Coordinates of N, CA and C in Angstrom, one line a residue:
X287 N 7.6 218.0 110.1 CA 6.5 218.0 109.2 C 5.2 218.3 110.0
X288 N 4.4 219.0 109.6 CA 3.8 219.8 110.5 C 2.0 219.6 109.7
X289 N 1.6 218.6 108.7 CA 0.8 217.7 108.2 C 1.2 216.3 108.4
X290 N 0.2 215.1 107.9 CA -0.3 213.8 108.4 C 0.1 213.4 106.7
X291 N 0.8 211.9 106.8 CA 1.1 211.1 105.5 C 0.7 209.6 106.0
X292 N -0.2 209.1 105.4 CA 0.1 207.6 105.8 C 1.1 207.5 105.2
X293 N 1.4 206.4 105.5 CA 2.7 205.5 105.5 C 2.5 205.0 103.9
X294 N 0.9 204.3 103.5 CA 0.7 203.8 102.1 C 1.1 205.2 101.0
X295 N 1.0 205.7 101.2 CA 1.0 208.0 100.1 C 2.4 208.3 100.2
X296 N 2.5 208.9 98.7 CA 3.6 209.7 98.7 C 3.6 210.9 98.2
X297 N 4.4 212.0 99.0 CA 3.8 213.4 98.9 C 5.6 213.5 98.2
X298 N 5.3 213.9 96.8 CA 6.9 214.3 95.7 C 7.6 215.2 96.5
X299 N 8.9 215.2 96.1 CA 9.7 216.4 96.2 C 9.2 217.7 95.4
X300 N 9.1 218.5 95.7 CA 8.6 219.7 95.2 C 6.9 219.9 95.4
X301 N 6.3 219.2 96.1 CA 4.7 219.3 96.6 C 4.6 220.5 97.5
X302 N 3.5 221.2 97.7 CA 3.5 222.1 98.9 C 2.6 221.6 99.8
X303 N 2.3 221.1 100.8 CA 1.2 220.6 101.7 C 1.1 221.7 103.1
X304 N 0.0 222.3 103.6 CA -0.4 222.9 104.8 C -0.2 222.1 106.1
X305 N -0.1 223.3 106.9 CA 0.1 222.5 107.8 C -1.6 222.1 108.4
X306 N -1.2 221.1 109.3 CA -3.2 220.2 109.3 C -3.2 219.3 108.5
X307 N -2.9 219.6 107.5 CA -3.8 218.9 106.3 C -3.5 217.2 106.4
X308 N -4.3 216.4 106.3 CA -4.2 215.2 106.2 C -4.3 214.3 105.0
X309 N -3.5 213.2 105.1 CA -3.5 212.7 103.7 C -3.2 211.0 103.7
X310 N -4.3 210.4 103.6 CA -4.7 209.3 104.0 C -4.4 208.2 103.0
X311 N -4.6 207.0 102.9 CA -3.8 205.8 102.5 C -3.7 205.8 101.0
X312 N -2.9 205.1 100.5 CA -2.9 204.9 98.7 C -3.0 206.6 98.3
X313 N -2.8 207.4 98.7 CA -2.7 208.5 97.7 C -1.0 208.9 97.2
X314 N -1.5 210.1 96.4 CA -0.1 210.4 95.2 C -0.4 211.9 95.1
X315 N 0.4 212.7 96.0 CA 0.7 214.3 95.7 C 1.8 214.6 94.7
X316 N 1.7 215.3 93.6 CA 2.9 215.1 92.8 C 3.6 216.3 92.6
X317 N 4.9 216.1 92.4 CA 6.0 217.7 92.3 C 4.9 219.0 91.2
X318 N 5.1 219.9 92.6 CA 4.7 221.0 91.8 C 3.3 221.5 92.2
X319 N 2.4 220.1 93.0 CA 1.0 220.6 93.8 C 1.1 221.1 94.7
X320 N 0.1 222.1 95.1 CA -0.1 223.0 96.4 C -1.4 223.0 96.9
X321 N -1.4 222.5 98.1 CA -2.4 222.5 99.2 C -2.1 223.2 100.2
X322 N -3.4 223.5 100.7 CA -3.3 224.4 101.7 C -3.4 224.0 102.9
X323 N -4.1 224.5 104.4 CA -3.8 224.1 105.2 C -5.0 223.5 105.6
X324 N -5.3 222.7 106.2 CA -6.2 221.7 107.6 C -7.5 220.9 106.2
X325 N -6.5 220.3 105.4 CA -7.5 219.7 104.0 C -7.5 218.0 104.8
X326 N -8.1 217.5 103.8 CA -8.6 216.3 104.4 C -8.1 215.4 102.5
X327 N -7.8 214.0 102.7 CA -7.8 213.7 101.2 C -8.2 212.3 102.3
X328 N -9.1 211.6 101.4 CA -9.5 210.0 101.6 C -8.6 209.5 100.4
X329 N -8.5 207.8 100.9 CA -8.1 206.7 100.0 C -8.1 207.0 98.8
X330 N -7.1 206.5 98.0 CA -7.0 206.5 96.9 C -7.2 208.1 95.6
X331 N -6.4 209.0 96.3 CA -6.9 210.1 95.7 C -5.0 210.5 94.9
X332 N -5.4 211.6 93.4 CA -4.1 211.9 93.3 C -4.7 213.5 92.8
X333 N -3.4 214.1 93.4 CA -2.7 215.5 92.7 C -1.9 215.7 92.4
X334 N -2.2 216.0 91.0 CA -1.0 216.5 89.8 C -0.8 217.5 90.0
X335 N 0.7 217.6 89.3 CA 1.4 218.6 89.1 C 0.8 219.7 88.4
X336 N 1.2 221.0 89.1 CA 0.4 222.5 88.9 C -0.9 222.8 89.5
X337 N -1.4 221.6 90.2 CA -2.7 222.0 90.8 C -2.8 222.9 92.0
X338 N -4.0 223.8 91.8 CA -3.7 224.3 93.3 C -5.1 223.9 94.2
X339 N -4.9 223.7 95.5 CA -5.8 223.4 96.3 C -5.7 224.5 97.3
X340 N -6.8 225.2 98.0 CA -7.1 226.0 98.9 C -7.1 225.5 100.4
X341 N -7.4 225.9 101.4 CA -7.6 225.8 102.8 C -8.6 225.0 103.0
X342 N -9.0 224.0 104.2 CA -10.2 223.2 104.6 C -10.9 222.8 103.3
X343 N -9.9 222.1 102.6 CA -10.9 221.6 101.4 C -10.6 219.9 102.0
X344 N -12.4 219.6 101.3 CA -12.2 217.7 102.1 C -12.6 217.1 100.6
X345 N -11.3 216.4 100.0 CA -11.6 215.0 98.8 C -11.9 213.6 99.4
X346 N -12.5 213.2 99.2 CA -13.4 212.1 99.8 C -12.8 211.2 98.6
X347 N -13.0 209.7 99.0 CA -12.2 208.8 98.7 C -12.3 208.3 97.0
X348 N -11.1 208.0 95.8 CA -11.5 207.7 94.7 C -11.5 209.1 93.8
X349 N -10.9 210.4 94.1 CA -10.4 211.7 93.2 C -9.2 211.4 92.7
X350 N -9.2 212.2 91.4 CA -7.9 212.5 90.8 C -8.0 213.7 90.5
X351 N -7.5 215.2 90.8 CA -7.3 216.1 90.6 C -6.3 216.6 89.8
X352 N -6.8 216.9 88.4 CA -5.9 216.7 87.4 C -5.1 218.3 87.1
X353 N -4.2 218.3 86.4 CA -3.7 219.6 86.1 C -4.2 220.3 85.3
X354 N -4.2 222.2 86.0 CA -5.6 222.8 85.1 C -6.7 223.1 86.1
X355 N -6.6 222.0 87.4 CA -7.6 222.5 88.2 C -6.9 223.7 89.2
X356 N -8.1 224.5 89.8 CA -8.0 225.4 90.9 C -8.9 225.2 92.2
X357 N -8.8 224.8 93.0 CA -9.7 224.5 93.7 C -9.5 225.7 95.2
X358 N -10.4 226.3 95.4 CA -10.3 227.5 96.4 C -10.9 226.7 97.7
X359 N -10.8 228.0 98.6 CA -11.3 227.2 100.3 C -12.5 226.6 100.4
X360 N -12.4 225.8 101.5 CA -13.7 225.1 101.7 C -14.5 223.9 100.7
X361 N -13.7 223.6 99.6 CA -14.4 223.0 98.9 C -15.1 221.6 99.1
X362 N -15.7 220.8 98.8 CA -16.3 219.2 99.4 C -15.8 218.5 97.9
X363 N -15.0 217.9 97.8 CA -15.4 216.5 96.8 C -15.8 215.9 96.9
X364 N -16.9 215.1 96.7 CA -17.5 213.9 97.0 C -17.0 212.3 96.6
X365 N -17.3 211.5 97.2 CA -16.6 210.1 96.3 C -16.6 210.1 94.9
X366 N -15.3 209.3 93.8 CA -15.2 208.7 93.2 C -15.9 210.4 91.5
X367 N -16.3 211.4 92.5 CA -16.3 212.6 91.5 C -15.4 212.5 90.4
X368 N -15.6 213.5 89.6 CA -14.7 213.1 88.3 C -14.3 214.4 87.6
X369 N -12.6 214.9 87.8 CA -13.0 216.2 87.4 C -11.8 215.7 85.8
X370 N -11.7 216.5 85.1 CA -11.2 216.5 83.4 C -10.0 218.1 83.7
X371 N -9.5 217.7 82.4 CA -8.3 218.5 81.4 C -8.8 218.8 79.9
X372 N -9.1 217.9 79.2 CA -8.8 218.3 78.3 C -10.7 217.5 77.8
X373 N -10.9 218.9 76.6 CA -12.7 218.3 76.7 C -12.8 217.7 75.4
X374 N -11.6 217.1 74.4 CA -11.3 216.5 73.4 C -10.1 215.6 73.2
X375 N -9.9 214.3 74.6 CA -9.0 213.5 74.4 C -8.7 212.6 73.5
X376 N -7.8 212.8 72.8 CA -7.5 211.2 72.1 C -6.0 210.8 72.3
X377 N -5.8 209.4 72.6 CA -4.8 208.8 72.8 C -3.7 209.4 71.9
X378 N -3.7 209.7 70.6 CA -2.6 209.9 69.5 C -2.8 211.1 69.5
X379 N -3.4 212.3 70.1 CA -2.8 213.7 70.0 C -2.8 214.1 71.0
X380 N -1.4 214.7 71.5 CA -0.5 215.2 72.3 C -1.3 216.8 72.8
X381 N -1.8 216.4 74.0 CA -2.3 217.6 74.4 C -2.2 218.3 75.9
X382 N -0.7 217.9 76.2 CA 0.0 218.0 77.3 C 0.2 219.5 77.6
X383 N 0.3 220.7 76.9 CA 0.6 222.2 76.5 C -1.1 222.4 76.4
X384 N -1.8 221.6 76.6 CA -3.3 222.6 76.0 C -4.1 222.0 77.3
X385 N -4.0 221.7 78.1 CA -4.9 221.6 79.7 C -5.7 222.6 80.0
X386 N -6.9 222.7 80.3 CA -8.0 223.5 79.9 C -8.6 223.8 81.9
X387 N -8.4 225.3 82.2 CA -8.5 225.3 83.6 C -10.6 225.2 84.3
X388 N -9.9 224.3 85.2 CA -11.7 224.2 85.7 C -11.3 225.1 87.4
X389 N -12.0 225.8 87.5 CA -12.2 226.7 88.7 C -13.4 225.9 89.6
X390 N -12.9 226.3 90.8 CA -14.2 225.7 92.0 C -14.0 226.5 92.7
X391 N -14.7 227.5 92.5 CA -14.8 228.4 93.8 C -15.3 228.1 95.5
X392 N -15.4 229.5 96.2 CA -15.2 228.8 97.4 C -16.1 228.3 97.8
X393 N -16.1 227.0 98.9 CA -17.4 226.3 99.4 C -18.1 225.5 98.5
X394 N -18.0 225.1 97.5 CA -18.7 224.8 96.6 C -18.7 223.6 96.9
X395 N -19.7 222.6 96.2 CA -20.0 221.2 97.0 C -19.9 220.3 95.5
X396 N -19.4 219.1 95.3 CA -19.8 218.0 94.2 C -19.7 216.6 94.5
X397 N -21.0 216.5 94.6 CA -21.5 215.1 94.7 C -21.1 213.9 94.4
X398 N -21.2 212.5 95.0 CA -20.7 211.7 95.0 C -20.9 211.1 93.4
X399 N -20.1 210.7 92.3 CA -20.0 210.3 91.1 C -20.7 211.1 89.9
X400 N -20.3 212.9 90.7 CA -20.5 213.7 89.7 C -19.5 213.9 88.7
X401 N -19.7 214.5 87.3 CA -18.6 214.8 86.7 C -18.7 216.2 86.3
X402 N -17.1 217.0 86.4 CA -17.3 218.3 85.8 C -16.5 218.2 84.7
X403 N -17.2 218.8 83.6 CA -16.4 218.7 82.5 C -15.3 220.3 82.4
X404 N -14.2 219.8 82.4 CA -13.2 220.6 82.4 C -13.1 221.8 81.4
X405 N -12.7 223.2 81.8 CA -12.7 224.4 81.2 C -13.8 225.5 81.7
X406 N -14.9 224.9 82.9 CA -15.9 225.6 83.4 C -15.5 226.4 84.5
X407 N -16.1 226.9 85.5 CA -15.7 227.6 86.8 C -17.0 227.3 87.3
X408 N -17.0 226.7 88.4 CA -18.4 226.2 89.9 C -18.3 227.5 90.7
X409 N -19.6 228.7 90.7 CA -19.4 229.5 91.9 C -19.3 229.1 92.9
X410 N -19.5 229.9 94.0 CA -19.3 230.0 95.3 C -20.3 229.7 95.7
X411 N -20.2 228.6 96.6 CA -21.1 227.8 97.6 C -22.4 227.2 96.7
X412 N -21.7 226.9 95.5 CA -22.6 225.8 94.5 C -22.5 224.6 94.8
X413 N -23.6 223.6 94.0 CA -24.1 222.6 95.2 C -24.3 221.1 93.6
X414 N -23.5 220.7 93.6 CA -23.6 219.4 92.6 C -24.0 218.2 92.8
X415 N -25.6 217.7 92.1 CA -25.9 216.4 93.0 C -25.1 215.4 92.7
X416 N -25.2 214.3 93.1 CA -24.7 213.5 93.1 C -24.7 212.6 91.3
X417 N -24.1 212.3 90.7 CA -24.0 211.7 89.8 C -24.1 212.9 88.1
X418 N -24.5 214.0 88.5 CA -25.0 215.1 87.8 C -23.3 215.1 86.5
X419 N -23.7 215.2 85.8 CA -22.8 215.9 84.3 C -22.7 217.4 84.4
X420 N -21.6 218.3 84.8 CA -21.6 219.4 84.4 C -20.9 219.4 83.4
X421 N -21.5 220.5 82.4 CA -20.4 221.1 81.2 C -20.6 222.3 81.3
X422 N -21.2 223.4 82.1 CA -21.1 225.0 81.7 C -21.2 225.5 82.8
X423 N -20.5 227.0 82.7 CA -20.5 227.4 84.5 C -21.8 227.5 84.9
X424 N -21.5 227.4 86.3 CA -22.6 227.2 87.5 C -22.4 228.3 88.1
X425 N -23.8 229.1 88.8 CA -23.6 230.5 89.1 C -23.4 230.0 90.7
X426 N -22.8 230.8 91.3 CA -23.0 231.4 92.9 C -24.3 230.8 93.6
X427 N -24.2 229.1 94.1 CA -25.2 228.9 95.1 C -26.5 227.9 94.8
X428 N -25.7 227.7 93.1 CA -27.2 226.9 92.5 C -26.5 225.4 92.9
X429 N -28.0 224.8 92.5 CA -28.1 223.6 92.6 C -28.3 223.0 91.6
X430 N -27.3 222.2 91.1 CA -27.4 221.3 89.8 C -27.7 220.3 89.9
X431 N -28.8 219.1 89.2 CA -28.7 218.2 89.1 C -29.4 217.5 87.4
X432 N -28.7 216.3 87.3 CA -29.1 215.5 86.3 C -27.6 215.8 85.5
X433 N -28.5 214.8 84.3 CA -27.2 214.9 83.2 C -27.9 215.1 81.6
X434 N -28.0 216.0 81.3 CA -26.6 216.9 81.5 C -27.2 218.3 82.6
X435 N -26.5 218.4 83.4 CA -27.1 219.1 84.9 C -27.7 220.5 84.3
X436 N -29.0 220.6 85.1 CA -29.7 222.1 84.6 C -30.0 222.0 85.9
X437 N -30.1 223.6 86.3 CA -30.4 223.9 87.9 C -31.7 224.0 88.1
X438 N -31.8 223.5 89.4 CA -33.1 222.9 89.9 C -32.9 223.9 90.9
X439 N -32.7 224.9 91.8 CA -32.7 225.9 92.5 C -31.8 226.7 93.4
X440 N -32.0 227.4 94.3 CA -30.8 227.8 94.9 C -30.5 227.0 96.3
X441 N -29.3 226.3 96.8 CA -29.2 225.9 98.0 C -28.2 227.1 98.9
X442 N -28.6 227.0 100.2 CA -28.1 228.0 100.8 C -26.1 227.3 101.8
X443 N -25.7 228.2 102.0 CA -24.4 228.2 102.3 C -24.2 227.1 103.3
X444 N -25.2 226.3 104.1 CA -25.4 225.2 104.7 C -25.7 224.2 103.9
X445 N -26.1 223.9 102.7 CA -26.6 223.3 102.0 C -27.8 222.8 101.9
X446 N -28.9 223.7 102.1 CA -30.2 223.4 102.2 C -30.7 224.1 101.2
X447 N -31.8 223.4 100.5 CA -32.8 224.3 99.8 C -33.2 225.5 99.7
X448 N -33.5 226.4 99.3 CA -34.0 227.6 99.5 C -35.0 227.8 98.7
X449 N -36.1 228.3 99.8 CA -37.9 228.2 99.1 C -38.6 229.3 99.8
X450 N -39.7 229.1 99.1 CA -40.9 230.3 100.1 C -40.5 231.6 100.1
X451 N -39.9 232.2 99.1 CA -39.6 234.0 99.2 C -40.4 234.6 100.1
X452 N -40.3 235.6 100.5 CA -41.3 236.3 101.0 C -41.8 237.2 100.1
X453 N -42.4 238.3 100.3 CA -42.8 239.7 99.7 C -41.6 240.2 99.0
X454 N -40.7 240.5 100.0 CA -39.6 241.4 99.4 C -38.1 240.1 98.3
X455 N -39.0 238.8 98.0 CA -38.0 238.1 97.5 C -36.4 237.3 98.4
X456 N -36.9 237.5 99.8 CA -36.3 237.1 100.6 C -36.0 235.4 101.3
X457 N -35.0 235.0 100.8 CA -35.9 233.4 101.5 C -34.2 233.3 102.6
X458 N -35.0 231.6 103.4 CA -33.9 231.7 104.5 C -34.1 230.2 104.8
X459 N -32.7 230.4 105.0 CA -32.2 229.1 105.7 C -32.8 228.4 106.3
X460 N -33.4 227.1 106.6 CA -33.5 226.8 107.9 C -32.6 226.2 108.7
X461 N -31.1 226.0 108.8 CA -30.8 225.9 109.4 C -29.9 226.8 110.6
X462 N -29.2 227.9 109.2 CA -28.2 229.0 110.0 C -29.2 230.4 110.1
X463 N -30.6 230.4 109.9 CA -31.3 231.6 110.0 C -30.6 232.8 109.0
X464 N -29.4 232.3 107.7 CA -29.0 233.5 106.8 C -29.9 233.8 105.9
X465 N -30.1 234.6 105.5 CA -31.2 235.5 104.3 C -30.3 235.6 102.9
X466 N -31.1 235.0 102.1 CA -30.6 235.1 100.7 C -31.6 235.7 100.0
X467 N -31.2 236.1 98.8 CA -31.7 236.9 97.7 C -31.6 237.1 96.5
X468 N -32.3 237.0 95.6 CA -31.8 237.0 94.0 C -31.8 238.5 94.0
X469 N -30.6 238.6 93.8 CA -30.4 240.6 93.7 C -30.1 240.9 91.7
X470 N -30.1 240.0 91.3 CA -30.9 240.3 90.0 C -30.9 239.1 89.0
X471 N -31.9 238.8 88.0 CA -32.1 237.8 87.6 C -30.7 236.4 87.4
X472 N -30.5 235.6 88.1 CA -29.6 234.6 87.8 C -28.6 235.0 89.1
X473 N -28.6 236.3 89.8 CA -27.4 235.8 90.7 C -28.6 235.9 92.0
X474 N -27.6 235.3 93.0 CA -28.4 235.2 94.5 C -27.0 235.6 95.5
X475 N -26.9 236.2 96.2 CA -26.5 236.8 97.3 C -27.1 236.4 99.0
X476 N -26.2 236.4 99.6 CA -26.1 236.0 101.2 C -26.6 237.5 101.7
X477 N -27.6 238.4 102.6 CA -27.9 239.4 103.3 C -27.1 239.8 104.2
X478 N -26.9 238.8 105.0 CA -26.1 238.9 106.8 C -24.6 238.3 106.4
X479 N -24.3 237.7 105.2 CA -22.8 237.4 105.7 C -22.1 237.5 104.1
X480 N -20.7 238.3 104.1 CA -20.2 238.0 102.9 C -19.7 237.2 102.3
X481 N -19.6 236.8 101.0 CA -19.6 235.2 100.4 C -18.4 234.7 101.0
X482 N -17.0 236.0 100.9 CA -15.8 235.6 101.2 C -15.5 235.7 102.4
X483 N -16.5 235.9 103.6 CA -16.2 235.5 105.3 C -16.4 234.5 105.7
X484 N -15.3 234.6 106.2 CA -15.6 232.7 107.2 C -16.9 232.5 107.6
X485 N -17.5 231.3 108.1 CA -18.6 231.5 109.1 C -18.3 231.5 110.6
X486 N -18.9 232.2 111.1 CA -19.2 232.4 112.4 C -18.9 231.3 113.3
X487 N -17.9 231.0 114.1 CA -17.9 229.9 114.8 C -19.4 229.2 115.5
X488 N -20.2 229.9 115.7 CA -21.7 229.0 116.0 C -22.1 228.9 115.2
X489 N -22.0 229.0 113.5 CA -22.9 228.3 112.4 C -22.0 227.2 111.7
X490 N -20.6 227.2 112.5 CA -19.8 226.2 111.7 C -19.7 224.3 112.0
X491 N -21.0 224.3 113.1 CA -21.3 222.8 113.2 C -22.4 222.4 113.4
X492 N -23.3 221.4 112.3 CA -24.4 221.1 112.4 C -24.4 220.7 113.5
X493 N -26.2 220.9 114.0 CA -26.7 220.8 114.7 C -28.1 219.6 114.4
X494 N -28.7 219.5 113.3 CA -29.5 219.0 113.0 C -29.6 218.0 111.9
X495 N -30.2 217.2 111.9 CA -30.0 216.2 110.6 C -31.0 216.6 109.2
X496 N -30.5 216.3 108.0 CA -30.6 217.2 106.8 C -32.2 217.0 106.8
X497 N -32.7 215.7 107.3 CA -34.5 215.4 107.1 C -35.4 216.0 107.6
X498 N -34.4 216.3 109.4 CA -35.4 217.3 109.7 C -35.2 218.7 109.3
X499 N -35.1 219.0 108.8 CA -34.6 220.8 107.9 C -35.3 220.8 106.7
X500 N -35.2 219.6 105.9 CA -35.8 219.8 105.0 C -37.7 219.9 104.9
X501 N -38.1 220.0 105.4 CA -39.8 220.3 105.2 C -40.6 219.1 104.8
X502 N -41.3 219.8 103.9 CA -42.2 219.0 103.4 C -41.6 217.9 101.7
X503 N -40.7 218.3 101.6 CA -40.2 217.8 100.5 C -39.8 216.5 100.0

């Protein structure tokens, strides 16, 4: 076995797990999920059957990943987050055949005791605060917060704010020096790197703490 099980977890017959991947105490991988490789799960986490999980995704402790979800590379769950199936439960109607798919594209980030309401798609390297309510897709990079979450701006693929355009509508990172841009009303685009390349082994470990990066804010 060529991944990590505590001893407390059980990973079903019929689960697919990467190799790397780790999978830490009180959890429940169930027949039929698929993860990928070098993932991380904290305490008390489950995955249901049909779910798919991507590469270097990290669930932080207190998830249930329900069936219906898709979760692509790189993703962050944050504690005790809250993702859904179905956006009209009731106990007395059977809605086992009607599971409603929520997409998380890649890199995308959700904050500690956010909820997504299930049947949306989170773009790529989207950024959910902490406790925030989503119910409708999130574009490529925004930053959501409140409830019910309306976006407050773009954060950049490090997860920092993005401010101060220049002339040419240019703003930048302060952390990885990448150039972003609203290349037309509502979407924003990376300059120097494409959404679906890895990063660079020298932008792939902070260097700095989020306070000093952030400015005057």
């Amino acid at each position: 076995m060529d991944y990590f099980v505590h001893e407390s977890s059980y990973v079903d017959e019929g689960a697919q797990v990467g190799a790397g991947t780790k999978i830490w105490h009180f959890c429940h991988v169930m027949s039929g999920a698929a993860i990928g490789e070098r993932c991380s799960f904290g305490q008390n986490c489950v995955v249901s059957p049909g779910v798919v999980i991507g590469s270097n995704v990290k669930v932080q402790n207190n998830v249930s990943v329900y069936e219906g979800t898709v979760i692509e590379d790189d993703v962050f769950l944050g504690p005790s987050c809250v993702l859904t199936n179905v956006t009209n439960p009731r106990s007395q109607v059977l809605r086992r055949a009607l599971y409603e798919k929520t997409l998380l594209k890649r890199g995308c980030s959700i904050g500690a005791n956010a909820t997504v309401v299930c049947g949306i798609t989170l773009g790529r390297y989207a950024f959910v605060a902490a406790g925030a309510v989503v119910a409708k897709d999130v574009p490529d990079y925004a930053l959501m917060v409140g409830v019910p979450a309306r976006q407050k701006g773009w954060m950049s693929r490090h997860g920092h704010l993005l401010k101060s355009p220049d002339r040419d509508g240019v703003m930048t990172c302060p952390e990885s020096g990448l150039r972003y841009r609203e290349v037309e009303p509502g979407v924003l685009r990376c300059l120097d790197l494409d959404e679906e390349a890895p990063l660079p082994p020298e932008l792939a470990v902070g260097k700095e703490f989020y306070d000093v990066l952030k400015g005057g804010d």
